[in-house]
mmCIF file of C-alpha atoms in Angstrom:
data_model
loop_
_atom_site.group_PDB
_atom_site.id
_atom_site.type_symbol
_atom_site.label_atom_id
_atom_site.label_comp_id
_atom_site.label_asym_id
_atom_site.label_seq_id
_atom_site.Cartn_x
_atom_site.Cartn_y
_atom_site.Cartn_z
ATOM 1 C CA UNK F 6 48.495 18.772 54.590
ATOM 2 C CA UNK F 7 45.464 20.431 55.471
ATOM 3 C CA UNK F 8 42.326 18.408 53.464
ATOM 4 C CA UNK F 9 40.862 22.249 51.696
ATOM 5 C CA UNK F 10 36.698 22.120 52.690
ATOM 6 C CA UNK F 11 36.235 25.499 50.700
ATOM 7 C CA UNK F 12 33.192 24.987 47.894
ATOM 8 C CA UNK F 13 31.068 22.395 50.664
ATOM 9 C CA UNK F 14 27.523 24.740 48.724
ATOM 10 C CA UNK F 15 29.289 23.456 45.726
ATOM 11 C CA UNK F 16 29.644 20.096 45.575
ATOM 12 C CA UNK F 17 26.018 19.242 47.164
ATOM 13 C CA UNK F 18 24.238 21.757 44.182
ATOM 14 C CA UNK F 19 26.401 19.517 42.290
ATOM 15 C CA UNK F 20 24.905 16.441 44.139
ATOM 16 C CA UNK F 21 21.517 18.043 43.544
ATOM 17 C CA UNK F 22 21.240 18.638 40.204
ATOM 18 C CA UNK F 23 23.032 15.116 39.341
ATOM 19 C CA UNK F 24 19.869 13.824 41.431
ATOM 20 C CA UNK F 25 17.929 15.613 39.361
ATOM 21 C CA UNK F 26 18.419 15.366 35.951
ATOM 22 C CA UNK F 27 18.039 11.176 36.783
ATOM 23 C CA UNK F 28 14.864 11.652 37.834
ATOM 24 C CA UNK F 29 13.844 13.555 34.667
ATOM 25 C CA UNK F 30 15.222 10.775 32.797
ATOM 26 C CA UNK F 31 13.838 7.815 34.640
ATOM 27 C CA UNK F 32 10.475 9.839 33.969
ATOM 28 C CA UNK F 33 10.708 10.662 30.132
ATOM 29 C CA UNK F 34 12.475 7.190 29.587
ATOM 30 C CA UNK F 35 9.658 5.364 31.775
ATOM 31 C CA UNK F 36 6.779 6.922 30.502
ATOM 32 C CA UNK F 37 4.750 4.369 28.793
ATOM 33 C CA UNK F 38 3.892 5.255 24.994
ATOM 34 C CA UNK F 39 -0.150 5.473 24.999
ATOM 35 C CA UNK F 40 -1.720 2.923 21.314
ATOM 36 C CA UNK F 41 -4.140 6.143 19.936
ATOM 37 C CA UNK F 42 -6.232 5.187 17.152
ATOM 38 C CA UNK F 43 -4.137 7.715 15.309
ATOM 39 C CA UNK F 44 -1.713 5.679 15.460
ATOM 40 C CA UNK F 45 -2.596 2.759 13.681
ATOM 41 C CA UNK F 46 -1.454 4.896 10.661
ATOM 42 C CA UNK F 47 1.524 3.148 11.446
ATOM 43 C CA UNK F 48 0.241 -0.544 11.049
ATOM 44 C CA UNK F 49 -2.104 -0.036 8.736
ATOM 45 C CA UNK F 50 0.895 1.084 6.701
ATOM 46 C CA UNK F 51 2.219 -2.603 6.787
ATOM 47 C CA UNK F 52 -0.818 -4.021 6.318
ATOM 48 C CA UNK F 53 -1.074 -1.912 2.543
ATOM 49 C CA UNK F 54 1.902 -2.298 1.320
ATOM 50 C CA UNK F 55 1.906 -6.243 2.200
ATOM 51 C CA UNK F 56 -1.240 -6.737 1.116
ATOM 52 C CA UNK F 57 -0.426 -4.908 -1.833
ATOM 53 C CA UNK F 58 2.711 -6.834 -2.303
ATOM 54 C CA UNK F 59 1.128 -9.769 -1.807
ATOM 55 C CA UNK F 60 -1.371 -9.268 -4.749
ATOM 56 C CA UNK F 61 1.343 -8.232 -7.219
ATOM 57 C CA UNK F 62 3.428 -11.626 -6.546
ATOM 58 C CA UNK F 63 0.263 -13.685 -7.713
ATOM 59 C CA UNK F 64 -0.600 -11.789 -10.301
ATOM 60 C CA UNK F 65 3.471 -11.530 -11.617
ATOM 61 C CA UNK F 66 3.436 -15.406 -14.228
ATOM 62 C CA UNK F 67 6.478 -17.379 -13.963
ATOM 63 C CA UNK F 68 7.166 -16.750 -17.413
ATOM 64 C CA UNK F 69 7.285 -13.485 -19.725
ATOM 65 C CA UNK F 70 3.550 -14.166 -21.211
ATOM 66 C CA UNK F 71 2.685 -17.057 -19.479
ATOM 67 C CA UNK F 72 -0.804 -16.053 -16.980
ATOM 68 C CA UNK F 73 -0.406 -15.043 -13.512
ATOM 69 C CA UNK F 74 -1.192 -17.354 -10.820
ATOM 70 C CA UNK F 75 -3.962 -15.241 -10.223
ATOM 71 C CA UNK F 76 -5.183 -14.788 -13.427
ATOM 72 C CA UNK F 77 -5.595 -18.153 -13.466
ATOM 73 C CA UNK F 78 -8.256 -19.047 -9.763
ATOM 74 C CA UNK F 79 -9.977 -16.871 -11.213
ATOM 75 C CA UNK F 80 -10.689 -17.238 -14.797
ATOM 76 C CA UNK F 81 -11.049 -21.015 -13.294
ATOM 77 C CA UNK F 82 -12.804 -19.183 -9.649
ATOM 78 C CA UNK F 83 -11.212 -21.871 -7.320
ATOM 79 C CA UNK F 84 -11.812 -19.659 -4.477
ATOM 80 C CA UNK F 85 -9.957 -22.583 -2.307
ATOM 81 C CA UNK F 86 -6.758 -22.413 -2.868
ATOM 82 C CA UNK F 87 -6.729 -18.934 -3.741
ATOM 83 C CA UNK F 88 -7.785 -18.556 0.089
ATOM 84 C CA UNK F 89 -4.641 -20.563 0.957
ATOM 85 C CA UNK F 90 -2.041 -19.386 -0.987
ATOM 86 C CA UNK F 91 -3.360 -15.851 -0.382
ATOM 87 C CA UNK F 92 -2.626 -16.458 3.338
ATOM 88 C CA UNK F 93 0.486 -18.278 3.069
ATOM 89 C CA UNK F 94 1.748 -15.353 1.396
ATOM 90 C CA UNK F 95 0.568 -12.741 3.717
ATOM 91 C CA UNK F 96 1.864 -15.266 6.868
ATOM 92 C CA UNK F 97 5.470 -15.135 5.201
ATOM 93 C CA UNK F 98 8.211 -13.082 6.884
ATOM 94 C CA UNK F 99 10.306 -13.140 9.618
ATOM 95 C CA UNK F 100 7.410 -10.758 12.264
ATOM 96 C CA UNK F 101 5.912 -11.390 15.408
ATOM 97 C CA UNK F 102 5.471 -15.278 16.427
ATOM 98 C CA UNK F 103 2.468 -15.229 18.994
ATOM 99 C CA UNK F 104 1.286 -18.322 20.779
ATOM 100 C CA UNK F 105 -1.348 -20.893 20.680
ATOM 101 C CA UNK F 106 0.192 -22.862 23.970
ATOM 102 C CA UNK F 107 2.488 -22.104 26.370
ATOM 103 C CA UNK F 108 5.069 -25.081 23.286
ATOM 104 C CA UNK F 109 4.062 -23.884 20.915
ATOM 105 C CA UNK F 110 4.591 -19.984 18.817
ATOM 106 C CA UNK F 111 4.084 -19.420 15.110
ATOM 107 C CA UNK F 112 4.048 -17.075 12.668
ATOM 108 C CA UNK F 113 1.343 -14.859 13.236
ATOM 109 C CA UNK F 114 -1.598 -15.068 11.034
ATOM 110 C CA UNK F 115 -4.069 -13.306 12.627
ATOM 111 C CA UNK F 116 -4.259 -10.975 9.847
ATOM 112 C CA UNK F 117 -7.856 -11.608 8.097
ATOM 113 C CA UNK F 118 -8.995 -10.560 4.502
ATOM 114 C CA UNK F 119 -11.891 -10.817 2.688
ATOM 115 C CA UNK F 120 -11.840 -10.852 -1.378
ATOM 116 C CA UNK F 121 -13.772 -9.136 -3.512
ATOM 117 C CA UNK F 122 -14.110 -9.435 -7.664
ATOM 118 C CA UNK F 123 -15.843 -5.631 -9.178
ATOM 119 C CA UNK F 124 -16.909 -6.232 -12.564
ATOM 120 C CA UNK F 125 -18.384 -3.488 -15.514
ATOM 121 C CA UNK F 126 -22.129 -5.145 -15.514
ATOM 122 C CA UNK F 127 -22.323 -6.811 -19.007
ATOM 123 C CA UNK F 128 -25.590 -3.974 -20.611
ATOM 124 C CA UNK F 129 -21.182 -1.853 -20.976
ATOM 125 C CA UNK F 130 -23.209 0.778 -18.987
ATOM 126 C CA UNK F 131 -20.691 1.743 -15.646
ATOM 127 C CA UNK F 132 -22.538 0.049 -13.197
ATOM 128 C CA UNK F 133 -19.948 -2.082 -11.650
ATOM 129 C CA UNK F 134 -21.157 -5.320 -9.678
ATOM 130 C CA UNK F 135 -19.644 -7.503 -7.391
ATOM 131 C CA UNK F 136 -19.141 -11.092 -6.477
ATOM 132 C CA UNK F 137 -17.162 -13.002 -3.433
ATOM 133 C CA UNK F 138 -13.705 -14.344 -4.369
ATOM 134 C CA UNK F 139 -12.976 -15.837 -0.760
ATOM 135 C CA UNK F 140 -11.865 -14.777 3.119
ATOM 136 C CA UNK F 141 -10.239 -15.923 5.799
ATOM 137 C CA UNK F 142 -10.746 -17.861 9.067
ATOM 138 C CA UNK F 143 -12.961 -15.784 10.003
ATOM 139 C CA UNK F 144 -12.746 -13.012 7.345
ATOM 140 C CA UNK F 145 -16.606 -12.992 6.893
ATOM 141 C CA UNK F 146 -16.889 -12.191 11.166
ATOM 142 C CA UNK F 147 -17.784 -8.154 9.823
ATOM 143 C CA UNK F 148 -19.454 -8.775 12.395
ATOM 144 C CA UNK F 149 -17.502 -6.868 14.738
ATOM 145 C CA UNK F 150 -14.118 -5.880 13.383
ATOM 146 C CA UNK F 151 -10.634 -4.135 13.601
ATOM 147 C CA UNK F 152 -11.175 -1.499 10.794
ATOM 148 C CA UNK F 153 -10.351 -2.089 7.486
ATOM 149 C CA UNK F 154 -8.265 -0.976 4.440
ATOM 150 C CA UNK F 155 -8.168 -2.004 1.327
ATOM 151 C CA UNK F 156 -5.666 -3.237 -1.344
ATOM 152 C CA UNK F 157 -6.433 -3.374 -5.178
ATOM 153 C CA UNK F 158 -5.501 -5.352 -8.161
ATOM 154 C CA UNK F 159 -6.797 -4.650 -11.907
ATOM 155 C CA UNK F 160 -6.799 -8.871 -13.470
ATOM 156 C CA UNK F 161 -7.203 -8.576 -17.703
ATOM 157 C CA UNK F 162 -9.249 -11.721 -18.089
ATOM 158 C CA UNK F 163 -9.088 -13.886 -21.404
ATOM 159 C CA UNK F 164 -12.550 -14.725 -20.940
ATOM 160 C CA UNK F 165 -15.993 -15.003 -18.573
ATOM 161 C CA UNK F 166 -14.865 -17.379 -15.255
ATOM 162 C CA UNK F 167 -15.763 -19.992 -15.891
ATOM 163 C CA UNK F 168 -17.973 -22.780 -12.787
ATOM 164 C CA UNK F 169 -18.307 -19.020 -12.043
ATOM 165 C CA UNK F 170 -22.637 -20.111 -11.284
ATOM 166 C CA UNK F 171 -20.756 -22.339 -9.060
ATOM 167 C CA UNK F 172 -19.645 -19.137 -7.158
ATOM 168 C CA UNK F 173 -22.782 -16.712 -7.988
ATOM 169 C CA UNK F 174 -25.552 -17.332 -9.969
ATOM 170 C CA UNK F 175 -26.214 -13.382 -10.260
ATOM 171 C CA UNK F 176 -22.974 -12.497 -11.391
ATOM 172 C CA UNK F 177 -22.605 -15.141 -13.629
ATOM 173 C CA UNK F 178 -25.490 -13.650 -15.910
ATOM 174 C CA UNK F 179 -24.089 -10.744 -15.289
ATOM 175 C CA UNK F 180 -20.597 -10.673 -16.614
ATOM 176 C CA UNK F 181 -19.697 -10.181 -20.048
ATOM 177 C CA UNK F 182 -17.741 -12.288 -21.935
ATOM 178 C CA UNK F 183 -16.287 -10.061 -24.470
ATOM 179 C CA UNK F 184 -14.137 -11.595 -27.481
ATOM 180 C CA UNK F 185 -11.611 -8.495 -27.043
ATOM 181 C CA UNK F 186 -10.934 -9.805 -22.692
ATOM 182 C CA UNK F 187 -11.631 -7.158 -20.053
ATOM 183 C CA UNK F 188 -10.235 -6.006 -16.989
ATOM 184 C CA UNK F 189 -11.440 -7.210 -12.557
ATOM 185 C CA UNK F 190 -11.230 -4.901 -10.152
ATOM 186 C CA UNK F 191 -9.526 -7.506 -7.691
ATOM 187 C CA UNK F 192 -10.207 -6.055 -3.773
ATOM 188 C CA UNK F 193 -8.959 -6.868 -0.307
ATOM 189 C CA UNK F 194 -9.603 -6.044 2.989
ATOM 190 C CA UNK F 195 -7.217 -6.053 5.159
ATOM 191 C CA UNK F 196 -7.586 -5.600 8.526
ATOM 192 C CA UNK F 197 -5.591 -6.907 12.270
ATOM 193 C CA UNK F 198 -7.418 -9.554 13.981
ATOM 194 C CA UNK T 9 29.421 50.151 48.089
ATOM 195 C CA UNK T 10 29.798 45.842 48.603
ATOM 196 C CA UNK T 11 31.480 44.822 44.784
ATOM 197 C CA UNK T 12 29.254 42.851 42.736
ATOM 198 C CA UNK T 13 30.677 39.368 43.262
ATOM 199 C CA UNK T 14 31.615 37.917 39.541
ATOM 200 C CA UNK T 15 33.913 35.157 40.073
ATOM 201 C CA UNK T 16 32.739 31.373 38.782
ATOM 202 C CA UNK T 17 31.130 32.999 35.839
ATOM 203 C CA UNK T 18 32.318 29.062 33.909
ATOM 204 C CA UNK T 19 30.184 27.365 35.949
ATOM 205 C CA UNK T 20 26.870 29.700 35.006
ATOM 206 C CA UNK T 21 27.640 29.392 32.053
ATOM 207 C CA UNK T 22 27.752 25.743 32.085
ATOM 208 C CA UNK T 23 24.875 25.074 33.364
ATOM 209 C CA UNK T 24 23.001 27.245 30.399
ATOM 210 C CA UNK T 25 24.580 25.424 28.355
ATOM 211 C CA UNK T 26 23.713 21.191 29.715
ATOM 212 C CA UNK T 27 20.228 23.580 30.907
ATOM 213 C CA UNK T 28 20.012 24.363 26.486
ATOM 214 C CA UNK T 29 21.372 20.364 25.781
ATOM 215 C CA UNK T 30 19.288 19.241 27.739
ATOM 216 C CA UNK T 31 16.062 21.585 26.449
ATOM 217 C CA UNK T 32 16.744 20.365 22.902
ATOM 218 C CA UNK T 33 16.753 16.861 23.874
ATOM 219 C CA UNK T 34 13.780 16.912 25.517
ATOM 220 C CA UNK T 35 12.727 18.641 22.120
ATOM 221 C CA UNK T 36 13.803 15.659 20.493
ATOM 222 C CA UNK T 37 11.572 12.810 22.355
ATOM 223 C CA UNK T 38 8.769 14.760 21.949
ATOM 224 C CA UNK T 39 9.346 14.981 17.678
ATOM 225 C CA UNK T 40 10.246 11.012 17.638
ATOM 226 C CA UNK T 41 7.018 9.408 17.847
ATOM 227 C CA UNK T 42 5.592 12.155 15.643
ATOM 228 C CA UNK T 43 7.938 11.433 13.003
ATOM 229 C CA UNK T 44 6.669 7.623 12.295
ATOM 230 C CA UNK T 45 3.574 9.297 12.486
ATOM 231 C CA UNK T 46 3.324 11.342 9.928
ATOM 232 C CA UNK T 47 5.852 9.139 6.945
ATOM 233 C CA UNK T 48 2.955 6.560 7.417
ATOM 234 C CA UNK T 49 -0.036 8.821 6.980
ATOM 235 C CA UNK T 50 1.871 10.058 4.259
ATOM 236 C CA UNK T 51 2.324 6.534 2.644
ATOM 237 C CA UNK T 52 -0.690 5.842 2.867
ATOM 238 C CA UNK T 53 -1.829 8.268 1.839
ATOM 239 C CA UNK T 54 0.278 8.484 -1.199
ATOM 240 C CA UNK T 55 -1.672 5.675 -4.292
ATOM 241 C CA UNK T 56 1.897 4.547 -4.927
ATOM 242 C CA UNK T 57 0.844 1.536 -6.033
ATOM 243 C CA UNK T 58 -2.339 1.642 -7.706
ATOM 244 C CA UNK T 59 0.322 3.576 -10.818
ATOM 245 C CA UNK T 60 1.968 0.934 -10.377
ATOM 246 C CA UNK T 61 -0.948 -2.034 -10.734
ATOM 247 C CA UNK T 62 -1.930 0.789 -13.451
ATOM 248 C CA UNK T 63 1.280 1.024 -15.158
ATOM 249 C CA UNK T 64 2.128 -2.826 -15.010
ATOM 250 C CA UNK T 65 -1.297 -3.393 -17.027
ATOM 251 C CA UNK T 66 -1.318 -0.774 -19.660
ATOM 252 C CA UNK T 67 2.315 -0.958 -21.227
ATOM 253 C CA UNK T 68 1.016 -3.823 -22.770
ATOM 254 C CA UNK T 69 -2.080 -2.633 -23.741
ATOM 255 C CA UNK T 70 0.306 0.520 -25.876
ATOM 256 C CA UNK T 71 2.684 -2.357 -27.448
ATOM 257 C CA UNK T 72 -0.397 -2.951 -29.444
ATOM 258 C CA UNK T 73 -0.722 -2.446 -33.272
ATOM 259 C CA UNK T 74 -3.268 -0.646 -34.668
ATOM 260 C CA UNK T 75 -5.722 -3.083 -35.827
ATOM 261 C CA UNK T 76 -9.842 -2.956 -35.050
ATOM 262 C CA UNK T 77 -8.834 -6.086 -33.006
ATOM 263 C CA UNK T 78 -5.578 -4.489 -31.304
ATOM 264 C CA UNK T 79 -8.630 -1.145 -30.642
ATOM 265 C CA UNK T 80 -11.752 -3.055 -29.013
ATOM 266 C CA UNK T 81 -9.175 -4.630 -26.895
ATOM 267 C CA UNK T 82 -7.667 -1.234 -25.655
ATOM 268 C CA UNK T 83 -11.667 0.543 -25.463
ATOM 269 C CA UNK T 84 -12.769 -2.173 -23.381
ATOM 270 C CA UNK T 85 -9.899 -1.735 -21.212
ATOM 271 C CA UNK T 86 -10.386 1.548 -21.083
ATOM 272 C CA UNK T 87 -13.754 1.506 -20.188
ATOM 273 C CA UNK T 88 -13.394 -1.179 -18.148
ATOM 274 C CA UNK T 89 -10.413 0.651 -15.540
ATOM 275 C CA UNK T 90 -12.276 4.248 -15.894
ATOM 276 C CA UNK T 91 -15.183 3.037 -14.028
ATOM 277 C CA UNK T 92 -13.561 0.555 -11.360
ATOM 278 C CA UNK T 93 -11.422 3.045 -10.400
ATOM 279 C CA UNK T 94 -14.090 5.939 -9.972
ATOM 280 C CA UNK T 95 -16.725 2.803 -8.512
ATOM 281 C CA UNK T 96 -14.210 2.100 -5.517
ATOM 282 C CA UNK T 97 -10.013 3.721 -5.868
ATOM 283 C CA UNK T 98 -12.296 7.138 -5.752
ATOM 284 C CA UNK T 99 -9.597 8.580 -8.316
ATOM 285 C CA UNK T 100 -10.858 9.885 -12.332
ATOM 286 C CA UNK T 101 -8.512 7.962 -14.709
ATOM 287 C CA UNK T 102 -7.697 7.056 -18.749
ATOM 288 C CA UNK T 103 -5.621 6.133 -20.220
ATOM 289 C CA UNK T 104 -4.732 6.709 -24.898
ATOM 290 C CA UNK T 105 -2.408 4.625 -26.399
ATOM 291 C CA UNK T 106 -0.904 5.708 -30.142
ATOM 292 C CA UNK T 107 0.263 3.609 -32.608
ATOM 293 C CA UNK T 108 -0.104 5.404 -35.068
ATOM 294 C CA UNK T 109 2.644 7.308 -34.873
ATOM 295 C CA UNK T 110 5.394 6.518 -37.277
ATOM 296 C CA UNK T 111 8.210 6.563 -35.083
ATOM 297 C CA UNK T 112 10.590 4.368 -35.239
ATOM 298 C CA UNK T 113 14.712 4.051 -35.618
ATOM 299 C CA UNK T 114 16.621 0.028 -37.442
ATOM 300 C CA UNK T 115 14.467 -1.804 -34.418
ATOM 301 C CA UNK T 116 11.850 -0.640 -32.780
ATOM 302 C CA UNK T 117 8.612 1.512 -33.289
ATOM 303 C CA UNK T 118 7.153 3.570 -30.969
ATOM 304 C CA UNK T 119 3.532 3.593 -29.438
ATOM 305 C CA UNK T 120 3.000 6.837 -27.108
ATOM 306 C CA UNK T 121 1.307 6.116 -23.949
ATOM 307 C CA UNK T 122 -0.757 8.596 -22.145
ATOM 308 C CA UNK T 123 -2.044 8.347 -18.379
ATOM 309 C CA UNK T 124 -4.091 10.440 -16.195
ATOM 310 C CA UNK T 125 -4.657 9.961 -12.714
ATOM 311 C CA UNK T 126 -6.531 12.034 -10.378
ATOM 312 C CA UNK T 127 -7.925 10.795 -6.929
ATOM 313 C CA UNK T 128 -8.535 14.477 -5.341
ATOM 314 C CA UNK T 129 -5.058 14.330 -3.198
ATOM 315 C CA UNK T 130 -2.455 12.998 -5.627
ATOM 316 C CA UNK T 131 -2.521 14.087 -9.598
ATOM 317 C CA UNK T 132 -0.429 12.273 -11.850
ATOM 318 C CA UNK T 133 0.239 12.793 -15.745
ATOM 319 C CA UNK T 134 2.506 11.364 -17.622
ATOM 320 C CA UNK T 135 3.571 10.072 -21.129
ATOM 321 C CA UNK T 136 6.316 7.502 -23.043
ATOM 322 C CA UNK T 137 6.932 5.429 -25.484
ATOM 323 C CA UNK T 138 6.724 2.590 -25.504
ATOM 324 C CA UNK T 139 8.628 0.685 -27.523
ATOM 325 C CA UNK T 140 7.660 -2.128 -29.185
ATOM 326 C CA UNK T 141 10.548 -4.612 -31.102
ATOM 327 C CA UNK T 142 10.447 -5.052 -35.113
ATOM 328 C CA UNK T 143 9.792 -8.229 -36.878
#
């Protein structure tokens, strides 16, 4: 039987086309994606949701009618326990770990934050005043940092927080103590450390 | 006159089909990064959590009765939330409660709660009845 050696050109063309397709596919999949500032939206969105969720968890009472943990801590001006608990909520999850040294890996705790309480001035105008309510380890350093996103939560307070003068003398003087309770706005700035 | 060679039409057709297919796949890859981008932009822009937060705090207020103490609490919350949302969340927020309606059935009395929220991008209006268990 004689070998059929017709259509050699088709074979060569097929092989050439195959190589071109492989090179194209390689070029597409090996291309790196540059993380531009516009892409920060994706991480920011996750950070925002994390922040709102952490505040929601802290502002949910254990039993109906009880004070929430967040209300408790603001009412007693306890900044240190808030810092610890809020940090633990932020670092919860199955997310990425990072290396402290080659033998120790830890859950990502690099998310930095800074919390502020906003309240209405006692002169009954619409003037808004504020006092600081804790920050993460590097959270008070506003010299250089990533752009922050803000998460907020309204908190209802029955009375003026006690020991407020230990945190801020100005807030102690300017914050109202209405019989009927008041709403304050708890704002946390979050950024990737 | 030389005859036009019209054999191998299938090969030509397959070439066109494969080329079109690769073109479409390339467009899909090209669009993939944009999906995550525009979705997260939309999520960031929409004040879902703010509105949920407002509703969370207003429902108990709307359940209050029509006593002068309750009205004081509601007025205070109204002023506080309006000023705070304007100052910190760039949003106009207003709510109204009405516990004087005579809507009731055998077990519940119904108070009306109206919420208006507008941050320039998202406008939210809600009117609903909050049930209060009759004693």
